C-alpha cells in the first residue's frame, strides 16, 4: 500500500524561489497580507509590494516593507521610483501578480482597463498571470455590476481565489465576500506557478472533470437534487492543476469556490453537463466524479405549480437522463485516453463497482461507500477502492484532497507508461 502522508505526496510539486508582485487593495482584509507575505517568504519566494492609497488606511507601508524585506511602491508619479524601477518594469519583473484584497473598486478598474494609480497601471501593463483574492461586503460581491466585472475578468484569463462565505467585519453581516485565508492564497499561487513548469507530470495534458450534483427542474422554483457537495470532484480538478494539467471542471451547482487555475464551466442539469463535457473534448483524461441525476422530470412546468386543491397532488413523470460517463467511454476518436468513473454505492461496494466498470465501459472506477455511516457525501474524508482491469486496490481512509492527489498521480503514471509502450 502506498504511503498516504500528505507532506510526502505534495513534496515533489513544491515550487520555490519565484517573484511575486503583491498589490494590496484597500479593505480590512489587508491586515491578512502581512501573514500572506510571511508565508510566501517562508516558502522561498520574494515578495515585492504595491499598496493603493486606501490600503494605506488599513496597514502601513512601514509594516509591509518590514515583513517583505523590500521597498513598498505606492505612487505612480513618484519620480524616484519611476526613474529607478518604473511601473512597466515593476509589472514585468515578477512571475505572478497577486491582488489581495481585491476590492470591488479594484476589480471594476481592472475590468475597465483604468490606470489612474500605480496598482491599476501595473495591472494594465503586466504580461504575467494575475491572481485576485476578492474581499468585500456580500451585497457588493452579489451586485450585478461586480458580477459583470468578475465575468469580464474571468473571460480575460484572470484567476480567482475565493471569496469565502462567512462573517464580515461589519457586525451582523455574513455571506460570500470574505477574503480567502493566506494559506489558501499561497496554495492558489503555487498552483499557478506550477502550471508553467514543463517538468510536471501532467504538463501539456488536458484533464476534464465533472463534479457536484445536477439539478433537474420540476418548475421554475423547484428541482430534484442529491446530497453531493462536489468536494471530491473539485479536489480532483485542483490536484490535476497542481500536477501541471490544463483542467476543465464541469460543475453542477455547488457552494464551493472555483479551484484556482482551473477552467470552470457551471451547469445545472445532466443534459447541460453532457454538452459541456463534449464541448471540452478532446482530453487526455476524463474523470467523472459528478453525482448526475439518473432521471429528469418529463413534465417540468414552465410556471410555478400551484397548490390548487381542485387539481389535487401533482404527479411527476420521469425520463432517463443521458449517462455521461457511458456516452464518453463509448465515443470513438474523441474518447479520452484514460476514462475514470466513480461508483457511489451503499452496499456491496466493490462487487457492484466491478460490474459498473464493465457496464460503463470506462478504464478505472473509484468506488466509494456513500451510505450515511460512511460520511463520504458532504464530508471531507473518503474511503475508496480503485478498480482497474488488473484488480482492486483498497486505499486507507484519507482526506478527499489526498484521494484526489493520489488518483491524478496514478493517472499521470498511466499516461507516461502508455506513451512508453506506444
Ligand atoms: N454518471 C454519469 N451520468 C449519469 C449517471 C452517472 O456520468 N447519468 C457517472 C457518475 O459520474 C459516476 C458513474 O457514472 O462516475 C457512476 O455513477 P453512480 O451514481 O454510482 O451510478 P449510476 O450510473 O447512477 O447507477 P446506479 O444509480 O444504478 O448505481
mmCIF file of C-alpha atoms in Angstrom, residues 4-5 32 42 48 51 53 80 118 227 279 283 302 321 341 359 384 408:
data_model
loop_
_atom_site.group_PDB
_atom_site.id
_atom_site.type_symbol
_atom_site.label_atom_id
_atom_site.label_comp_id
_atom_site.label_asym_id
_atom_site.label_seq_id
_atom_site.Cartn_x
_atom_site.Cartn_y
_atom_site.Cartn_z
ATOM 1 C CA UNK A 4 -0.701 8.481 2.445
ATOM 2 C CA UNK A 5 1.447 11.023 4.229
ATOM 3 C CA UNK A 32 -4.023 39.349 6.350
ATOM 4 C CA UNK A 42 8.921 31.117 4.279
ATOM 5 C CA UNK A 48 7.504 42.955 -3.864
ATOM 6 C CA UNK A 51 -0.149 49.492 -1.982
ATOM 7 C CA UNK A 53 -3.848 54.804 -1.236
ATOM 8 C CA UNK A 80 12.473 58.370 -7.758
ATOM 9 C CA UNK A 118 0.162 52.685 -9.550
ATOM 10 C CA UNK A 227 -26.505 15.368 -1.416
ATOM 11 C CA UNK A 279 -17.508 20.806 -25.860
ATOM 12 C CA UNK A 283 -8.838 15.387 -23.396
ATOM 13 C CA UNK A 302 -42.841 26.425 -17.241
ATOM 14 C CA UNK A 321 -31.018 11.285 -18.290
ATOM 15 C CA UNK A 341 -15.671 6.878 -13.294
ATOM 16 C CA UNK A 359 -21.216 -1.740 -17.789
ATOM 17 C CA UNK A 384 -12.193 4.389 -1.753
ATOM 18 C CA UNK A 408 -4.184 12.020 -10.528
#
